[in-house]
Amino acid sequence: MGAYFRPAEIPDALELLARQPLMVVAGGTDFYPARVGKSLDEDILDVSALVGLKQIQETEQEFRIGARVTWSDVIRTDLPSYFDGLKQAAVTIGGVQTQNAGTLCGNICNASPAADSVPNLLALNTQVELSSTSGIRTLPLYEFMLGNRQTARSPEELVTGLIIPKPSGQARSSFEKLGARRYLVISIVMVGAVMALDEHGRITDLRVAVGACSPVAKRLSQLEQDMLGKSVAELRVTPEHCVGLSPINDVRARASYRNEVVPILVQRAILKLTEQSET
């Protein structure tokens, strides 16, 4: 087994990363299952004891989700309605044990095309906070996620949090996931949506992201633009709205099936938001 470090302070963790390449582990819900039956040869930085990264903090302009915040923390925390989609995603993640250990930041750093947090985080215009001994920088999530299992994090950097700006108006969010079963499953297609309506039921803000249909989840920017100022009753999802997606054939589904399903799930996600606004 390689070296193992479990510091309690962020500066100590950053010093370790500045000195040598380390595999960063938080909940380990992806790391350890991938190594069953294998020797652990990597040098590991366990961040599960770092002080100050377990909070969800609110300011006037934004929310900050610390790097140790788990799925269960998101489920239990009283958050505005534009976090509902993220909560809906959280309850589909594995079982309770996985939700208690797995972190949102770990989910984005793992950079799976089917990472359940990413569609809603993209729709929330999330920024990723990266810390090193040189300072702190932030990147939009869409710039942080580079491809399948690839991110923009440098070896000496640690993801210390997610920054989510507050949407304008009465925004709400939703999450739709298609899998072989309802829970404990890797997604075939998933959709995260954020929407705000004016007093006349017209869309003032719409953000829709699709996951598991490209190396990284994608926003449907053309659909978002086309629906501004319209009512949800006018919603039509066309193939042109989905041109940025590039699904593959794999053990879960064929690319053609994913292409057929995307418009249906997008409509469901948006219609669900209309139902929420009427309750």
mmCIF file of C-alpha atoms in Angstrom:
data_model
loop_
_atom_site.group_PDB
_atom_site.id
_atom_site.type_symbol
_atom_site.label_atom_id
_atom_site.label_comp_id
_atom_site.label_asym_id
_atom_site.label_seq_id
_atom_site.Cartn_x
_atom_site.Cartn_y
_atom_site.Cartn_z
ATOM 1 C CA MET A 1 0.000 0.000 0.000
ATOM 2 C CA GLY A 2 1.151 3.541 -0.722
ATOM 3 C CA ALA A 3 1.380 6.432 1.733
ATOM 4 C CA TYR A 4 -1.777 7.574 3.539
ATOM 5 C CA PHE A 5 -2.396 11.108 4.831
ATOM 6 C CA ARG A 6 -5.432 12.380 6.771
ATOM 7 C CA PRO A 7 -4.794 16.006 7.797
ATOM 8 C CA ALA A 8 -7.272 18.055 9.820
ATOM 9 C CA GLU A 9 -6.378 21.484 8.418
ATOM 10 C CA ILE A 10 -6.739 22.707 4.829
ATOM 11 C CA PRO A 11 -3.260 24.361 4.690
ATOM 12 C CA ASP A 12 -1.677 21.029 5.661
ATOM 13 C CA ALA A 13 -3.571 19.251 2.888
ATOM 14 C CA LEU A 14 -2.465 21.863 0.353
ATOM 15 C CA GLU A 15 1.157 21.529 1.444
ATOM 16 C CA LEU A 16 0.970 17.777 0.892
ATOM 17 C CA LEU A 17 -0.491 18.261 -2.595
ATOM 18 C CA ALA A 18 2.231 20.792 -3.432
ATOM 19 C CA ARG A 19 4.877 18.236 -2.489
ATOM 20 C CA GLN A 20 3.736 15.133 -4.359
ATOM 21 C CA PRO A 21 0.906 13.733 -6.509
ATOM 22 C CA LEU A 22 -1.821 12.245 -4.311
ATOM 23 C CA MET A 23 -5.128 10.510 -4.913
ATOM 24 C CA VAL A 24 -7.712 12.675 -3.129
ATOM 25 C CA VAL A 25 -10.432 10.661 -1.384
ATOM 26 C CA ALA A 26 -13.462 11.973 0.536
ATOM 27 C CA GLY A 27 -16.261 9.417 0.973
ATOM 28 C CA GLY A 28 -14.514 6.850 -1.214
ATOM 29 C CA THR A 29 -17.800 5.562 -2.644
ATOM 30 C CA ASP A 30 -16.313 5.346 -6.152
ATOM 31 C CA PHE A 31 -12.666 4.897 -5.215
ATOM 32 C CA TYR A 32 -12.867 1.753 -3.078
ATOM 33 C CA PRO A 33 -15.386 -0.292 -5.134
ATOM 34 C CA ALA A 34 -13.179 0.205 -8.197
ATOM 35 C CA ARG A 35 -10.280 -1.430 -6.345
ATOM 36 C CA VAL A 36 -11.925 -4.512 -4.888
ATOM 37 C CA GLY A 37 -9.467 -7.386 -5.150
ATOM 38 C CA LYS A 38 -6.596 -5.067 -6.051
ATOM 39 C CA SER A 39 -3.755 -3.677 -3.982
ATOM 40 C CA LEU A 40 -3.977 -0.010 -3.016
ATOM 41 C CA ASP A 41 -0.761 1.282 -4.522
ATOM 42 C CA GLU A 42 -1.725 4.968 -4.742
ATOM 43 C CA ASP A 43 -0.556 7.559 -2.239
ATOM 44 C CA ILE A 44 -3.806 8.776 -0.694
ATOM 45 C CA LEU A 45 -4.909 12.122 0.708
ATOM 46 C CA ASP A 46 -8.012 11.485 2.814
ATOM 47 C CA VAL A 47 -9.886 14.799 3.210
ATOM 48 C CA SER A 48 -12.654 13.414 5.438
ATOM 49 C CA ALA A 49 -11.237 15.124 8.537
ATOM 50 C CA LEU A 50 -10.637 18.595 7.074
ATOM 51 C CA VAL A 51 -12.177 21.311 9.228
ATOM 52 C CA GLY A 52 -14.470 23.897 7.635
ATOM 53 C CA LEU A 53 -15.636 21.955 4.587
ATOM 54 C CA LYS A 54 -18.790 20.336 6.001
ATOM 55 C CA GLN A 55 -21.095 23.373 5.841
ATOM 56 C CA ILE A 56 -23.695 24.686 3.426
ATOM 57 C CA GLN A 57 -23.395 28.452 3.832
ATOM 58 C CA GLU A 58 -25.663 31.219 2.541
ATOM 59 C CA THR A 59 -24.771 34.822 1.732
ATOM 60 C CA GLU A 60 -26.881 37.531 0.129
ATOM 61 C CA GLN A 61 -25.829 36.510 -3.390
ATOM 62 C CA GLU A 62 -24.996 32.804 -3.218
ATOM 63 C CA PHE A 63 -24.775 29.441 -1.483
ATOM 64 C CA ARG A 64 -21.490 27.681 -0.810
ATOM 65 C CA ILE A 65 -21.394 23.898 -0.491
ATOM 66 C CA GLY A 66 -18.241 22.677 1.238
ATOM 67 C CA ALA A 67 -16.228 19.809 -0.212
ATOM 68 C CA ARG A 68 -17.223 17.414 2.592
ATOM 69 C CA VAL A 69 -20.969 18.007 2.258
ATOM 70 C CA THR A 70 -22.639 14.665 1.550
ATOM 71 C CA TRP A 71 -25.770 13.709 -0.337
ATOM 72 C CA SER A 72 -27.501 13.148 3.004
ATOM 73 C CA ASP A 73 -26.542 16.660 4.117
ATOM 74 C CA VAL A 74 -28.237 18.064 1.001
ATOM 75 C CA ILE A 75 -31.353 15.955 1.587
ATOM 76 C CA ARG A 76 -31.677 17.036 5.233
ATOM 77 C CA THR A 77 -30.842 20.739 4.861
ATOM 78 C CA ASP A 78 -33.695 23.234 4.469
ATOM 79 C CA LEU A 79 -32.893 24.874 1.124
ATOM 80 C CA PRO A 80 -34.824 27.081 -1.348
ATOM 81 C CA SER A 81 -36.983 25.471 -4.036
ATOM 82 C CA TYR A 82 -34.301 25.867 -6.697
ATOM 83 C CA PHE A 83 -32.391 23.107 -4.869
ATOM 84 C CA ASP A 84 -35.293 20.650 -5.164
ATOM 85 C CA GLY A 85 -33.809 19.024 -8.262
ATOM 86 C CA LEU A 86 -30.496 18.462 -6.499
ATOM 87 C CA LYS A 87 -32.360 16.909 -3.565
ATOM 88 C CA GLN A 88 -34.292 14.679 -5.980
ATOM 89 C CA ALA A 89 -30.995 13.549 -7.497
ATOM 90 C CA ALA A 90 -29.543 12.907 -4.036
ATOM 91 C CA VAL A 91 -32.238 10.431 -3.010
ATOM 92 C CA THR A 92 -31.547 8.305 -6.115
ATOM 93 C CA ILE A 93 -27.833 7.958 -5.305
ATOM 94 C CA GLY A 94 -27.121 4.423 -4.112
ATOM 95 C CA GLY A 95 -28.445 3.506 -0.685
ATOM 96 C CA VAL A 96 -28.432 5.444 2.569
ATOM 97 C CA GLN A 97 -24.871 4.343 3.333
ATOM 98 C CA THR A 98 -23.650 5.804 0.036
ATOM 99 C CA GLN A 99 -25.645 8.993 0.600
ATOM 100 C CA ASN A 100 -24.090 9.347 4.058
ATOM 101 C CA ALA A 101 -20.520 8.994 2.757
ATOM 102 C CA GLY A 102 -20.531 10.275 -0.828
ATOM 103 C CA THR A 103 -19.946 13.981 -1.455
ATOM 104 C CA LEU A 104 -21.109 16.309 -4.215
ATOM 105 C CA CYS A 105 -17.559 17.508 -4.827
ATOM 106 C CA GLY A 106 -16.359 13.918 -5.071
ATOM 107 C CA ASN A 107 -19.083 13.276 -7.629
ATOM 108 C CA ILE A 108 -17.899 16.070 -9.931
ATOM 109 C CA CYS A 109 -14.221 15.198 -9.436
ATOM 110 C CA ASN A 110 -14.912 11.595 -10.419
ATOM 111 C CA ALA A 111 -16.227 13.120 -13.671
ATOM 112 C CA SER A 112 -18.398 10.256 -14.810
ATOM 113 C CA PRO A 113 -20.649 11.123 -17.781
ATOM 114 C CA ALA A 114 -23.476 9.752 -15.607
ATOM 115 C CA ALA A 115 -22.613 11.774 -12.478
ATOM 116 C CA ASP A 116 -26.032 12.464 -10.948
ATOM 117 C CA SER A 117 -25.221 15.846 -9.416
ATOM 118 C CA VAL A 118 -23.946 17.457 -12.603
ATOM 119 C CA PRO A 119 -27.147 18.251 -14.588
ATOM 120 C CA ASN A 120 -28.701 20.243 -11.754
ATOM 121 C CA LEU A 121 -25.395 21.842 -10.778
ATOM 122 C CA LEU A 122 -24.933 22.956 -14.396
ATOM 123 C CA ALA A 123 -28.471 24.322 -14.463
ATOM 124 C CA LEU A 124 -27.687 26.260 -11.271
ATOM 125 C CA ASN A 125 -24.637 27.945 -12.907
ATOM 126 C CA THR A 126 -22.348 26.367 -10.320
ATOM 127 C CA GLN A 127 -18.767 27.534 -9.865
ATOM 128 C CA VAL A 128 -16.049 25.183 -8.601
ATOM 129 C CA GLU A 129 -13.651 26.506 -5.956
ATOM 130 C CA LEU A 130 -10.086 25.167 -6.273
ATOM 131 C CA SER A 131 -7.487 25.849 -3.575
ATOM 132 C CA SER A 132 -3.710 25.460 -3.584
ATOM 133 C CA THR A 133 -0.719 26.940 -1.793
ATOM 134 C CA SER A 134 -0.760 29.641 -4.499
ATOM 135 C CA GLY A 135 -4.293 30.771 -3.647
ATOM 136 C CA ILE A 136 -7.896 30.145 -4.670
ATOM 137 C CA ARG A 137 -9.435 30.171 -8.136
ATOM 138 C CA THR A 138 -12.953 29.466 -9.353
ATOM 139 C CA LEU A 139 -14.120 27.888 -12.582
ATOM 140 C CA PRO A 140 -17.606 27.445 -14.021
ATOM 141 C CA LEU A 141 -18.562 23.798 -13.714
ATOM 142 C CA TYR A 142 -18.801 23.492 -17.507
ATOM 143 C CA GLU A 143 -15.122 24.506 -17.733
ATOM 144 C CA PHE A 144 -14.105 22.232 -14.852
ATOM 145 C CA MET A 145 -15.585 19.108 -16.467
ATOM 146 C CA LEU A 146 -13.356 18.358 -19.465
ATOM 147 C CA GLY A 147 -14.443 14.849 -20.445
ATOM 148 C CA ASN A 148 -14.966 11.301 -19.262
ATOM 149 C CA ARG A 149 -13.002 11.086 -15.968
ATOM 150 C CA GLN A 150 -11.187 14.330 -16.841
ATOM 151 C CA THR A 151 -11.301 17.644 -14.981
ATOM 152 C CA ALA A 152 -9.394 20.927 -14.964
ATOM 153 C CA ARG A 153 -8.073 20.342 -11.437
ATOM 154 C CA SER A 154 -4.282 20.569 -11.296
ATOM 155 C CA PRO A 155 -2.425 17.940 -9.218
ATOM 156 C CA GLU A 156 -1.535 20.535 -6.565
ATOM 157 C CA GLU A 157 -5.131 21.757 -6.216
ATOM 158 C CA LEU A 158 -7.946 20.663 -3.932
ATOM 159 C CA VAL A 159 -11.613 21.253 -4.698
ATOM 160 C CA THR A 160 -12.789 23.000 -1.530
ATOM 161 C CA GLY A 161 -16.345 23.911 -2.452
ATOM 162 C CA LEU A 162 -19.118 24.674 -4.900
ATOM 163 C CA ILE A 163 -20.529 28.187 -5.274
ATOM 164 C CA ILE A 164 -24.123 28.503 -6.458
ATOM 165 C CA PRO A 165 -25.426 32.004 -7.274
ATOM 166 C CA LYS A 166 -29.017 32.650 -6.276
ATOM 167 C CA PRO A 167 -31.341 32.706 -9.303
ATOM 168 C CA SER A 168 -33.560 35.724 -9.811
ATOM 169 C CA GLY A 169 -37.293 35.473 -9.219
ATOM 170 C CA GLN A 170 -39.128 32.466 -7.839
ATOM 171 C CA ALA A 171 -36.979 29.802 -9.461
ATOM 172 C CA ARG A 172 -37.651 26.110 -8.952
ATOM 173 C CA SER A 173 -35.768 23.031 -10.073
ATOM 174 C CA SER A 174 -36.440 19.403 -10.919
ATOM 175 C CA PHE A 175 -34.599 16.200 -11.796
ATOM 176 C CA GLU A 176 -35.601 13.317 -14.042
ATOM 177 C CA LYS A 177 -33.637 10.084 -14.247
ATOM 178 C CA LEU A 178 -34.138 7.037 -16.425
ATOM 179 C CA GLY A 179 -32.479 3.806 -15.343
ATOM 180 C CA ALA A 180 -33.096 0.088 -15.400
ATOM 181 C CA ARG A 181 -34.777 0.601 -12.010
ATOM 182 C CA ARG A 182 -35.689 3.554 -9.805
ATOM 183 C CA TYR A 183 -32.798 3.459 -7.311
ATOM 184 C CA LEU A 184 -29.303 1.964 -7.007
ATOM 185 C CA VAL A 185 -28.689 2.326 -10.725
ATOM 186 C CA ILE A 186 -26.429 4.193 -13.135
ATOM 187 C CA SER A 187 -28.425 6.577 -15.295
ATOM 188 C CA ILE A 188 -29.346 5.899 -18.914
ATOM 189 C CA VAL A 189 -30.452 9.523 -19.318
ATOM 190 C CA MET A 190 -30.982 12.265 -16.744
ATOM 191 C CA VAL A 191 -32.199 15.844 -16.906
ATOM 192 C CA GLY A 192 -31.833 18.749 -14.498
ATOM 193 C CA ALA A 193 -33.963 21.856 -14.989
ATOM 194 C CA VAL A 194 -34.308 25.273 -13.337
ATOM 195 C CA MET A 195 -37.172 27.585 -14.276
ATOM 196 C CA ALA A 196 -38.783 30.853 -13.198
ATOM 197 C CA LEU A 197 -42.143 32.221 -14.381
ATOM 198 C CA ASP A 198 -43.597 35.721 -14.282
ATOM 199 C CA GLU A 199 -47.069 36.559 -12.955
ATOM 200 C CA HIS A 200 -48.558 35.705 -16.359
ATOM 201 C CA GLY A 201 -47.011 32.241 -16.460
ATOM 202 C CA ARG A 202 -44.354 33.233 -18.976
ATOM 203 C CA ILE A 203 -40.852 31.810 -18.671
ATOM 204 C CA THR A 204 -38.333 34.412 -17.493
ATOM 205 C CA ASP A 205 -35.480 31.974 -16.851
ATOM 206 C CA LEU A 206 -34.967 28.413 -18.075
ATOM 207 C CA ARG A 207 -31.900 26.240 -17.739
ATOM 208 C CA VAL A 208 -31.871 22.606 -18.812
ATOM 209 C CA ALA A 209 -28.954 20.159 -18.676
ATOM 210 C CA VAL A 210 -28.819 16.562 -19.904
ATOM 211 C CA GLY A 211 -26.477 13.929 -18.476
ATOM 212 C CA ALA A 212 -25.307 10.468 -19.612
ATOM 213 C CA CYS A 213 -25.680 11.481 -23.282
ATOM 214 C CA SER A 214 -22.215 12.946 -23.908
ATOM 215 C CA PRO A 215 -18.758 12.786 -22.278
ATOM 216 C CA VAL A 216 -19.915 15.595 -19.962
ATOM 217 C CA ALA A 217 -23.446 16.784 -19.220
ATOM 218 C CA LYS A 218 -24.643 19.520 -21.585
ATOM 219 C CA ARG A 219 -26.945 22.521 -21.305
ATOM 220 C CA LEU A 220 -29.619 22.784 -24.011
ATOM 221 C CA SER A 221 -28.867 26.438 -24.704
ATOM 222 C CA GLN A 222 -31.016 26.749 -27.827
ATOM 223 C CA LEU A 223 -34.067 25.386 -26.027
ATOM 224 C CA GLU A 224 -33.442 27.771 -23.134
ATOM 225 C CA GLN A 225 -33.355 30.751 -25.497
ATOM 226 C CA ASP A 226 -36.343 29.619 -27.559
ATOM 227 C CA MET A 227 -38.599 29.291 -24.509
ATOM 228 C CA LEU A 228 -37.934 32.707 -22.954
ATOM 229 C CA GLY A 229 -41.127 34.747 -22.836
ATOM 230 C CA LYS A 230 -43.284 31.748 -23.707
ATOM 231 C CA SER A 231 -45.625 29.624 -21.633
ATOM 232 C CA VAL A 232 -44.830 26.021 -20.794
ATOM 233 C CA ALA A 233 -47.814 25.004 -22.952
ATOM 234 C CA GLU A 234 -45.755 26.144 -25.959
ATOM 235 C CA LEU A 235 -42.883 23.788 -25.101
ATOM 236 C CA ARG A 236 -41.623 21.746 -28.042
ATOM 237 C CA VAL A 237 -38.324 19.896 -27.780
ATOM 238 C CA THR A 238 -36.922 19.297 -31.263
ATOM 239 C CA PRO A 239 -33.838 17.400 -32.514
ATOM 240 C CA GLU A 240 -32.223 20.797 -33.163
ATOM 241 C CA HIS A 241 -32.357 21.525 -29.437
ATOM 242 C CA CYS A 242 -30.307 18.368 -28.763
ATOM 243 C CA VAL A 243 -27.553 18.748 -31.371
ATOM 244 C CA GLY A 244 -24.812 19.061 -28.739
ATOM 245 C CA LEU A 245 -25.511 15.608 -27.327
ATOM 246 C CA SER A 246 -23.493 12.579 -28.443
ATOM 247 C CA PRO A 247 -24.833 9.463 -26.705
ATOM 248 C CA ILE A 248 -23.073 6.127 -27.059
ATOM 249 C CA ASN A 249 -24.091 2.478 -27.198
ATOM 250 C CA ASP A 250 -23.241 0.734 -23.932
ATOM 251 C CA VAL A 251 -24.502 -2.040 -21.659
ATOM 252 C CA ARG A 252 -27.332 0.180 -20.374
ATOM 253 C CA ALA A 253 -28.829 1.454 -23.638
ATOM 254 C CA ARG A 254 -28.264 2.183 -27.295
ATOM 255 C CA ALA A 255 -27.526 5.711 -28.493
ATOM 256 C CA SER A 256 -30.697 5.758 -30.585
ATOM 257 C CA TYR A 257 -32.802 4.970 -27.522
ATOM 258 C CA ARG A 258 -31.170 7.745 -25.530
ATOM 259 C CA ASN A 259 -31.887 10.198 -28.353
ATOM 260 C CA GLU A 260 -35.546 9.172 -28.316
ATOM 261 C CA VAL A 261 -35.834 9.526 -24.546
ATOM 262 C CA VAL A 262 -34.169 12.928 -24.076
ATOM 263 C CA PRO A 263 -37.091 15.080 -25.346
ATOM 264 C CA ILE A 264 -39.526 13.107 -23.182
ATOM 265 C CA LEU A 265 -37.478 13.557 -20.005
ATOM 266 C CA VAL A 266 -36.882 17.241 -20.745
ATOM 267 C CA GLN A 267 -40.618 17.803 -21.087
ATOM 268 C CA ARG A 268 -41.284 15.876 -17.878
ATOM 269 C CA ALA A 269 -38.724 17.920 -15.963
ATOM 270 C CA ILE A 270 -40.195 21.226 -17.146
ATOM 271 C CA LEU A 271 -43.823 20.173 -16.673
ATOM 272 C CA LYS A 272 -42.976 19.065 -13.145
ATOM 273 C CA LEU A 273 -41.844 22.636 -12.438
ATOM 274 C CA THR A 274 -45.187 23.957 -13.663
ATOM 275 C CA GLU A 275 -46.980 21.608 -11.279
ATOM 276 C CA GLN A 276 -44.763 22.803 -8.413
ATOM 277 C CA SER A 277 -45.566 26.463 -9.146
ATOM 278 C CA GLU A 278 -49.303 25.704 -8.900
ATOM 279 C CA THR A 279 -49.082 24.065 -5.471
#
